[in-house]
PDB file of C-alpha atoms in Angstrom:
ATOM      1  CA  MET A 976      27.302  -7.471  -3.157  1.00 52.00           C
ATOM      2  CA  GLU A 977      27.533 -11.171  -3.863  1.00 61.00           C
ATOM      3  CA  GLN A 978      24.551 -12.611  -5.699  1.00 73.00           C
ATOM      4  CA  VAL A 979      23.177 -15.878  -4.336  1.00 81.00           C
ATOM      5  CA  ARG A 980      22.178 -18.288  -7.070  1.00 85.00           C
ATOM      6  CA  SER A 981      18.679 -19.701  -6.797  1.00 89.00           C
ATOM      7  CA  LEU A 982      18.135 -23.418  -6.253  1.00 92.00           C
ATOM      8  CA  VAL A 983      16.473 -23.761  -9.622  1.00 93.00           C
ATOM      9  CA  SER A 984      19.511 -22.241 -11.344  1.00 93.00           C
ATOM     10  CA  GLU A 985      21.766 -24.654  -9.451  1.00 94.00           C
ATOM     11  CA  VAL A 986      19.642 -27.597 -10.590  1.00 96.00           C
ATOM     12  CA  GLU A 987      19.637 -26.247 -14.150  1.00 96.00           C
ATOM     13  CA  GLN A 988      23.424 -26.120 -14.055  1.00 96.00           C
ATOM     14  CA  ALA A 989      23.570 -29.732 -12.831  1.00 97.00           C
ATOM     15  CA  VAL A 990      21.249 -30.930 -15.611  1.00 97.00           C
ATOM     16  CA  SER A 991      23.236 -28.939 -18.189  1.00 97.00           C
ATOM     17  CA  ALA A 992      26.437 -30.615 -16.957  1.00 97.00           C
ATOM     18  CA  ALA A 993      24.792 -34.029 -17.401  1.00 96.00           C
ATOM     19  CA  MET A 994      23.705 -33.022 -20.900  1.00 96.00           C
ATOM     20  CA  ALA A 995      27.253 -31.904 -21.738  1.00 96.00           C
ATOM     21  CA  ALA A 996      28.579 -35.297 -20.638  1.00 96.00           C
ATOM     22  CA  GLU A 997      26.172 -37.304 -22.791  1.00 95.00           C
ATOM     23  CA  LEU A 998      25.137 -35.160 -25.758  1.00 95.00           C
ATOM     24  CA  THR A 999      26.715 -33.239 -28.579  1.00 94.00           C
ATOM     25  CA  ALA A1000      27.762 -29.658 -27.938  1.00 94.00           C
ATOM     26  CA  GLU A1001      24.781 -28.372 -29.926  1.00 93.00           C
ATOM     27  CA  LEU A1002      22.230 -30.355 -27.914  1.00 94.00           C
ATOM     28  CA  ALA A1003      23.987 -29.676 -24.608  1.00 94.00           C
ATOM     29  CA  GLU A1004      23.409 -25.940 -25.084  1.00 94.00           C
ATOM     30  CA  GLN A1005      19.626 -26.371 -25.054  1.00 95.00           C
ATOM     31  CA  ASP A1006      17.427 -25.302 -22.150  1.00 96.00           C
ATOM     32  CA  PRO A1007      17.537 -28.037 -19.438  1.00 96.00           C
ATOM     33  CA  LEU A1008      13.795 -27.448 -18.902  1.00 96.00           C
ATOM     34  CA  VAL A1009      13.837 -27.551 -15.097  1.00 96.00           C
ATOM     35  CA  ARG A1010      10.520 -26.717 -13.464  1.00 95.00           C
ATOM     36  CA  ARG A1011       8.932 -27.054 -10.033  1.00 94.00           C
ATOM     37  CA  SER A1012       7.264 -30.428  -9.551  1.00 92.00           C
ATOM     38  CA  ASP A1013       4.447 -31.946  -7.519  1.00 91.00           C
ATOM     39  CA  HIS A1014       6.377 -35.229  -7.359  1.00 89.00           C
ATOM     40  CA  ALA A1015       9.740 -33.855  -6.183  1.00 94.00           C
ATOM     41  CA  ASP A1016      11.430 -30.503  -5.683  1.00 96.00           C
ATOM     42  CA  PHE A1017      12.106 -30.081  -9.401  1.00 97.00           C
ATOM     43  CA  GLN A1018      11.487 -31.906 -12.662  1.00 97.00           C
ATOM     44  CA  SER A1019      13.424 -31.841 -15.926  1.00 96.00           C
ATOM     45  CA  ASN A1020      11.634 -32.646 -19.185  1.00 95.00           C
ATOM     46  CA  VAL A1021      14.693 -32.174 -21.357  1.00 96.00           C
ATOM     47  CA  ALA A1022      14.844 -35.829 -22.423  1.00 96.00           C
ATOM     48  CA  LEU A1023      11.407 -35.569 -24.019  1.00 95.00           C
ATOM     49  CA  ALA A1024      12.344 -32.352 -25.812  1.00 95.00           C
ATOM     50  CA  LEU A1025      15.684 -33.589 -27.198  1.00 95.00           C
ATOM     51  CA  ALA A1026      14.954 -37.273 -27.841  1.00 94.00           C
ATOM     52  CA  LYS A1027      14.063 -36.806 -31.504  1.00 93.00           C
ATOM     53  CA  LYS A1028      17.178 -34.735 -32.198  1.00 93.00           C
ATOM     54  CA  ALA A1029      19.294 -37.253 -30.276  1.00 92.00           C
ATOM     55  CA  ARG A1030      17.635 -40.071 -32.256  1.00 93.00           C
ATOM     56  CA  GLU A1031      16.695 -42.142 -29.262  1.00 93.00           C
ATOM     57  CA  LYS A1032      13.715 -42.755 -27.024  1.00 95.00           C
ATOM     58  CA  PRO A1033      13.066 -40.107 -24.339  1.00 95.00           C
ATOM     59  CA  ARG A1034      13.274 -42.647 -21.525  1.00 96.00           C
ATOM     60  CA  ASP A1035      16.590 -44.012 -22.803  1.00 96.00           C
ATOM     61  CA  LEU A1036      18.024 -40.496 -22.950  1.00 96.00           C
ATOM     62  CA  ALA A1037      16.770 -39.752 -19.438  1.00 96.00           C
ATOM     63  CA  GLN A1038      18.424 -42.957 -18.189  1.00 96.00           C
ATOM     64  CA  ARG A1039      21.737 -41.731 -19.560  1.00 96.00           C
ATOM     65  CA  LEU A1040      21.402 -38.394 -17.788  1.00 97.00           C
ATOM     66  CA  GLN A1041      20.242 -39.882 -14.496  1.00 96.00           C
ATOM     67  CA  PRO A1042      23.601 -41.224 -13.176  1.00 96.00           C
ATOM     68  CA  HIS A1043      25.296 -37.849 -13.649  1.00 96.00           C
ATOM     69  CA  LEU A1044      22.639 -36.139 -11.561  1.00 96.00           C
ATOM     70  CA  ALA A1045      22.650 -38.900  -8.954  1.00 95.00           C
ATOM     71  CA  ALA A1046      26.368 -38.226  -8.469  1.00 95.00           C
ATOM     72  CA  VAL A1047      25.737 -34.613  -7.424  1.00 96.00           C
ATOM     73  CA  PRO A1048      26.249 -34.633  -3.620  1.00 95.00           C
ATOM     74  CA  TRP A1049      23.557 -32.080  -2.780  1.00 95.00           C
ATOM     75  CA  LEU A1050      20.850 -33.972  -4.696  1.00 96.00           C
ATOM     76  CA  THR A1051      19.287 -36.740  -2.615  1.00 95.00           C
ATOM     77  CA  GLY A1052      17.083 -38.279  -5.274  1.00 93.00           C
ATOM     78  CA  VAL A1053      16.856 -38.434  -9.074  1.00 96.00           C
ATOM     79  CA  GLU A1054      13.987 -40.648 -10.183  1.00 95.00           C
ATOM     80  CA  LEU A1055      13.004 -41.581 -13.705  1.00 95.00           C
ATOM     81  CA  SER A1056       9.267 -41.194 -14.256  1.00 93.00           C
ATOM     82  CA  GLY A1057       6.822 -41.825 -17.093  1.00 92.00           C
ATOM     83  CA  PRO A1058       8.121 -41.522 -20.654  1.00 93.00           C
ATOM     84  CA  GLY A1059      11.289 -39.696 -19.599  1.00 94.00           C
ATOM     85  CA  PHE A1060      10.747 -37.215 -16.771  1.00 96.00           C
ATOM     86  CA  LEU A1061      13.537 -36.719 -14.246  1.00 97.00           C
ATOM     87  CA  ASN A1062      12.194 -35.961 -10.753  1.00 97.00           C
ATOM     88  CA  ILE A1063      14.913 -34.241  -8.720  1.00 97.00           C
ATOM     89  CA  THR A1064      15.015 -33.857  -4.921  1.00 96.00           C
ATOM     90  CA  VAL A1065      17.354 -31.358  -3.253  1.00 96.00           C
ATOM     91  CA  ALA A1066      19.085 -32.170   0.041  1.00 95.00           C
ATOM     92  CA  ASP A1067      17.935 -30.260   3.118  1.00 95.00           C
ATOM     93  CA  ARG A1068      21.476 -29.064   3.761  1.00 94.00           C
ATOM     94  CA  ALA A1069      21.548 -27.375   0.344  1.00 93.00           C
ATOM     95  CA  ILE A1070      18.388 -25.457   1.192  1.00 92.00           C
ATOM     96  CA  THR A1071      19.730 -24.504   4.619  1.00 94.00           C
ATOM     97  CA  LYS A1072      23.027 -23.368   3.096  1.00 91.00           C
ATOM     98  CA  GLN A1073      21.292 -21.086   0.632  1.00 90.00           C
ATOM     99  CA  LEU A1074      19.027 -19.605   3.299  1.00 91.00           C
ATOM    100  CA  THR A1075      22.085 -18.859   5.425  1.00 92.00           C
ATOM    101  CA  GLN A1076      23.868 -17.213   2.501  1.00 89.00           C
ATOM    102  CA  ARG A1077      20.856 -15.050   1.752  1.00 89.00           C
ATOM    103  CA  ALA A1078      20.396 -14.042   5.383  1.00 90.00           C
ATOM    104  CA  GLU A1079      23.972 -12.721   5.429  1.00 90.00           C
ATOM    105  CA  GLN A1080      23.355 -10.411   2.464  1.00 87.00           C
ATOM    106  CA  PRO A1081      21.743  -6.955   2.891  1.00 86.00           C
ATOM    107  CA  ARG A1082      19.549  -7.606  -0.168  1.00 87.00           C
ATOM    108  CA  LEU A1083      19.122 -11.316   0.574  1.00 87.00           C
ATOM    109  CA  GLY A1084      21.411 -12.118  -2.336  1.00 86.00           C
ATOM    110  CA  VAL A1085      18.986 -10.710  -4.912  1.00 86.00           C
ATOM    111  CA  ALA A1086      20.660  -8.865  -7.784  1.00 86.00           C
ATOM    112  CA  GLU A1087      19.320  -5.600  -9.219  1.00 90.00           C
ATOM    113  CA  SER A1088      18.501  -7.331 -12.481  1.00 89.00           C
ATOM    114  CA  GLN A1089      16.140  -4.569 -13.660  1.00 92.00           C
ATOM    115  CA  SER A1090      18.541  -1.654 -13.193  1.00 91.00           C
ATOM    116  CA  ARG A1091      18.462   0.959 -15.978  1.00 91.00           C
ATOM    117  CA  GLN A1092      14.980  -0.247 -16.919  1.00 94.00           C
ATOM    118  CA  VAL A1093      11.944   2.057 -16.851  1.00 96.00           C
ATOM    119  CA  VAL A1094       8.646   0.330 -16.100  1.00 95.00           C
ATOM    120  CA  VAL A1095       5.175   1.877 -16.101  1.00 93.00           C
ATOM    121  CA  VAL A1096       2.657   0.204 -13.788  1.00 92.00           C
ATOM    122  CA  ASP A1097      -1.000   1.107 -14.274  1.00 88.00           C
ATOM    123  CA  TYR A1098      -3.153   0.758 -11.197  1.00 87.00           C
ATOM    124  CA  SER A1099      -6.939   0.345 -11.019  1.00 85.00           C
ATOM    125  CA  ALA A1100      -7.877   3.237 -13.353  1.00 82.00           C
ATOM    126  CA  PRO A1101     -11.350   3.805 -11.887  1.00 81.00           C
ATOM    127  CA  ASN A1102     -14.200   5.380 -13.774  1.00 74.00           C
ATOM    128  CA  ILE A1103     -14.983   8.232 -11.398  1.00 70.00           C
ATOM    129  CA  ALA A1104     -18.552   8.465 -12.664  1.00 65.00           C
ATOM    130  CA  LYS A1105     -19.195   5.061 -11.081  1.00 70.00           C
ATOM    131  CA  GLU A1106     -18.740   3.490  -7.679  1.00 72.00           C
ATOM    132  CA  MET A1107     -15.490   1.693  -7.000  1.00 77.00           C
ATOM    133  CA  HIS A1108     -15.601  -2.010  -6.149  1.00 80.00           C
ATOM    134  CA  VAL A1109     -13.365  -4.856  -5.034  1.00 84.00           C
ATOM    135  CA  GLY A1110     -11.879  -5.185  -8.517  1.00 83.00           C
ATOM    136  CA  HIS A1111     -10.294  -1.762  -8.146  1.00 84.00           C
ATOM    137  CA  LEU A1112      -8.830  -2.755  -4.792  1.00 87.00           C
ATOM    138  CA  ARG A1113      -7.501  -6.020  -6.215  1.00 89.00           C
ATOM    139  CA  SER A1114      -5.738  -4.441  -9.188  1.00 87.00           C
ATOM    140  CA  THR A1115      -4.350  -1.656  -6.990  1.00 89.00           C
ATOM    141  CA  LEU A1116      -2.844  -4.173  -4.572  1.00 92.00           C
ATOM    142  CA  ILE A1117      -1.430  -6.248  -7.428  1.00 92.00           C
ATOM    143  CA  GLY A1118      -0.021  -3.099  -9.020  1.00 91.00           C
ATOM    144  CA  ASP A1119       1.574  -1.981  -5.760  1.00 93.00           C
ATOM    145  CA  ALA A1120       3.124  -5.427  -5.264  1.00 94.00           C
ATOM    146  CA  LEU A1121       4.622  -5.260  -8.757  1.00 94.00           C
ATOM    147  CA  VAL A1122       5.929  -1.757  -8.069  1.00 95.00           C
ATOM    148  CA  ARG A1123       7.672  -2.906  -4.892  1.00 95.00           C
ATOM    149  CA  ILE A1124       9.191  -5.976  -6.573  1.00 95.00           C
ATOM    150  CA  LEU A1125      10.408  -4.081  -9.644  1.00 95.00           C
ATOM    151  CA  GLY A1126      11.760  -1.274  -7.470  1.00 94.00           C
ATOM    152  CA  PHE A1127      13.670  -3.787  -5.349  1.00 94.00           C
ATOM    153  CA  LEU A1128      15.126  -5.256  -8.544  1.00 94.00           C
ATOM    154  CA  GLY A1129      16.468  -1.816  -9.437  1.00 93.00           C
ATOM    155  CA  ALA A1130      13.949  -0.588 -12.006  1.00 95.00           C
ATOM    156  CA  GLU A1131      12.789   3.003 -12.254  1.00 95.00           C
ATOM    157  CA  VAL A1132       9.053   2.578 -11.751  1.00 95.00           C
ATOM    158  CA  VAL A1133       6.467   5.052 -12.983  1.00 94.00           C
ATOM    159  CA  ARG A1134       3.244   4.703 -10.999  1.00 91.00           C
ATOM    160  CA  GLN A1135       0.176   5.505 -13.071  1.00 87.00           C
ATOM    161  CA  ASN A1136      -3.453   5.519 -11.989  1.00 83.00           C
ATOM    162  CA  HIS A1137      -5.420   6.933 -14.891  1.00 80.00           C
ATOM    163  CA  VAL A1138      -8.699   8.442 -13.738  1.00 76.00           C
ATOM    164  CA  GLY A1139     -10.797   8.521 -16.874  1.00 67.00           C
ATOM    165  CA  ASP A1140     -14.286   8.671 -18.323  1.00 62.00           C
ATOM    166  CA  TRP A1141     -15.457  11.822 -16.607  1.00 70.00           C
ATOM    167  CA  GLY A1142     -16.433  14.333 -19.323  1.00 75.00           C
ATOM    168  CA  THR A1143     -19.385  12.751 -21.095  1.00 80.00           C
ATOM    169  CA  GLN A1144     -20.353  10.690 -18.062  1.00 80.00           C
ATOM    170  CA  PHE A1145     -20.707  13.656 -15.736  1.00 82.00           C
ATOM    171  CA  GLY A1146     -22.325  15.674 -18.477  1.00 85.00           C
ATOM    172  CA  MET A1147     -25.099  13.131 -18.957  1.00 85.00           C
ATOM    173  CA  LEU A1148     -25.495  12.728 -15.178  1.00 86.00           C
ATOM    174  CA  ILE A1149     -25.829  16.491 -14.602  1.00 86.00           C
ATOM    175  CA  GLN A1150     -28.258  16.818 -17.510  1.00 89.00           C
ATOM    176  CA  TYR A1151     -30.332  13.951 -16.131  1.00 89.00           C
ATOM    177  CA  ILE A1152     -30.486  15.543 -12.665  1.00 88.00           C
ATOM    178  CA  PHE A1153     -31.559  18.870 -14.165  1.00 87.00           C
ATOM    179  CA  GLU A1154     -34.349  17.125 -16.063  1.00 89.00           C
ATOM    180  CA  HIS A1155     -35.439  14.994 -13.074  1.00 88.00           C
ATOM    181  CA  PRO A1156     -35.601  17.344 -10.090  1.00 86.00           C
ATOM    182  CA  GLU A1157     -37.611  14.728  -8.214  1.00 84.00           C
ATOM    183  CA  ALA A1158     -34.621  12.393  -8.076  1.00 84.00           C
ATOM    184  CA  SER A1159     -33.160  11.893  -4.607  1.00 81.00           C
ATOM    185  CA  TRP A1160     -29.393  11.769  -4.403  1.00 82.00           C
ATOM    186  CA  ARG A1161     -28.136  14.093  -1.659  1.00 79.00           C
ATOM    187  CA  ASN A1162     -26.990  12.587   1.630  1.00 69.00           C
ATOM    188  CA  THR A1163     -29.723  14.554   3.403  1.00 71.00           C
ATOM    189  CA  GLU A1164     -32.257  12.769   1.185  1.00 71.00           C
ATOM    190  CA  VAL A1165     -30.972   9.220   1.124  1.00 71.00           C
ATOM    191  CA  GLY A1166     -28.830   8.935   4.238  1.00 61.00           C
ATOM    192  CA  ASP A1167     -31.729   8.322   6.592  1.00 57.00           C
ATOM    193  CA  THR A1168     -32.921   5.263   4.680  1.00 52.00           C
ATOM    194  CA  GLY A1169     -29.956   3.188   5.859  1.00 52.00           C
ATOM    195  CA  ARG A1170     -29.782   1.551   2.424  1.00 56.00           C
ATOM    196  CA  GLU A1171     -27.465   3.836   0.446  1.00 66.00           C
ATOM    197  CA  ASP A1172     -25.521   7.055   0.444  1.00 75.00           C
ATOM    198  CA  ALA A1173     -25.150   9.865  -2.072  1.00 78.00           C
ATOM    199  CA  THR A1174     -22.488   8.003  -4.036  1.00 77.00           C
ATOM    200  CA  SER A1175     -24.695   4.942  -4.471  1.00 81.00           C
ATOM    201  CA  ALA A1176     -27.683   7.105  -5.370  1.00 85.00           C
ATOM    202  CA  LEU A1177     -25.676   9.004  -7.972  1.00 84.00           C
ATOM    203  CA  ASP A1178     -24.425   5.737  -9.381  1.00 83.00           C
ATOM    204  CA  ALA A1179     -28.029   4.603  -9.869  1.00 86.00           C
ATOM    205  CA  LEU A1180     -28.880   7.937 -11.523  1.00 88.00           C
ATOM    206  CA  TYR A1181     -25.839   7.582 -13.766  1.00 87.00           C
ATOM    207  CA  ARG A1182     -27.096   4.219 -15.004  1.00 88.00           C
ATOM    208  CA  ALA A1183     -30.508   5.758 -15.682  1.00 90.00           C
ATOM    209  CA  ALA A1184     -28.822   8.672 -17.477  1.00 90.00           C
ATOM    210  CA  ARG A1185     -26.768   6.260 -19.528  1.00 89.00           C
ATOM    211  CA  ALA A1186     -29.872   4.363 -20.600  1.00 91.00           C
ATOM    212  CA  GLU A1187     -31.581   7.603 -21.660  1.00 88.00           C
ATOM    213  CA  PHE A1188     -28.404   8.779 -23.391  1.00 89.00           C
ATOM    214  CA  ASP A1189     -28.288   5.585 -25.465  1.00 89.00           C
ATOM    215  CA  ALA A1190     -32.022   5.550 -26.235  1.00 89.00           C
ATOM    216  CA  ASP A1191     -32.837   9.247 -26.800  1.00 87.00           C
ATOM    217  CA  ALA A1192     -30.886  11.129 -29.462  1.00 85.00           C
ATOM    218  CA  ALA A1193     -32.381  14.433 -28.294  1.00 86.00           C
ATOM    219  CA  PHE A1194     -31.097  13.893 -24.750  1.00 86.00           C
ATOM    220  CA  LYS A1195     -27.658  13.117 -26.151  1.00 80.00           C
ATOM    221  CA  GLU A1196     -27.556  16.428 -28.078  1.00 82.00           C
ATOM    222  CA  ARG A1197     -28.891  18.769 -25.399  1.00 80.00           C
ATOM    223  CA  ARG A1198     -26.411  21.335 -24.132  1.00 66.00           C
ATOM    224  CA  GLU A1199     -28.513  23.370 -21.699  1.00 58.00           C
ATOM    225  CA  PRO A1200     -30.833  22.190 -18.927  1.00 53.00           C
ATOM    226  CA  VAL A1201     -34.433  22.182 -20.134  1.00 53.00           C
ATOM    227  CA  THR A1202     -35.954  22.248 -16.658  1.00 51.00           C
ATOM    228  CA  PRO A1203     -33.443  23.504 -14.113  1.00 50.00           C
ATOM    229  CA  CYS A1204     -33.919  21.989 -10.697  1.00 50.00           C
ATOM    230  CA  SER A1205     -33.858  24.348  -7.769  1.00 50.00           C
ATOM    231  CA  PRO A1206     -31.458  23.661  -4.902  1.00 50.00           C
ATOM    232  CA  ARG A1207     -33.089  21.772  -2.049  1.00 49.00           C
ATOM    233  CA  LYS A1208     -32.802  22.921   1.502  1.00 49.00           C
ATOM    234  CA  SER A1209     -31.112  20.615   3.947  1.00 45.00           C
ATOM    235  CA  SER A1210     -33.458  19.122   6.490  1.00 42.00           C
TER     236      SER A1210
END
């Protein structure tokens, strides 16, 4: 499969060619520092980075690079800005050409650059003693997006969603329920209120249990229920 070069890599190559024409071999090998720009399609800051080594002002160096870029037929504008920024505009036909090339490729011209790499992606890792919230959904969606991207790039992806914090948390919750038989947490007890369900009620009890666990050393050390609660009959 033929890989389609990205526009930014094409612009980088053009700036590197301009650097090779005007600078020493050592300086020409430096990163052309091409980035996306709010003022054009791309911007190169290389003149500011290399001016000291080239022993000239950044703007003067940028002016020397500018004509070489202006001569590239698929660049419609190369403007000098500020102390030495080069704002670069790509011709519409260059964008259309690349889109056409990508559309003709089964993988849209994207190489499997992560092949033979093993990547572990950790999802939301919820604490199952607590209620889940939008943060868990957000990190799960982000994790799944990363998995799909890395998989498309050829990586072997290990999907991990660690479900942790259940031993001590459930222990303190169960102990608290045994010691507070008056607490309402079953769906048959809280469902009719219209305000919460069993999960929300248990979450509230967990927070109460946590507070008692942190404040009462005796509660923390207890192993057996001191006042077992009897099962309630469903209404």
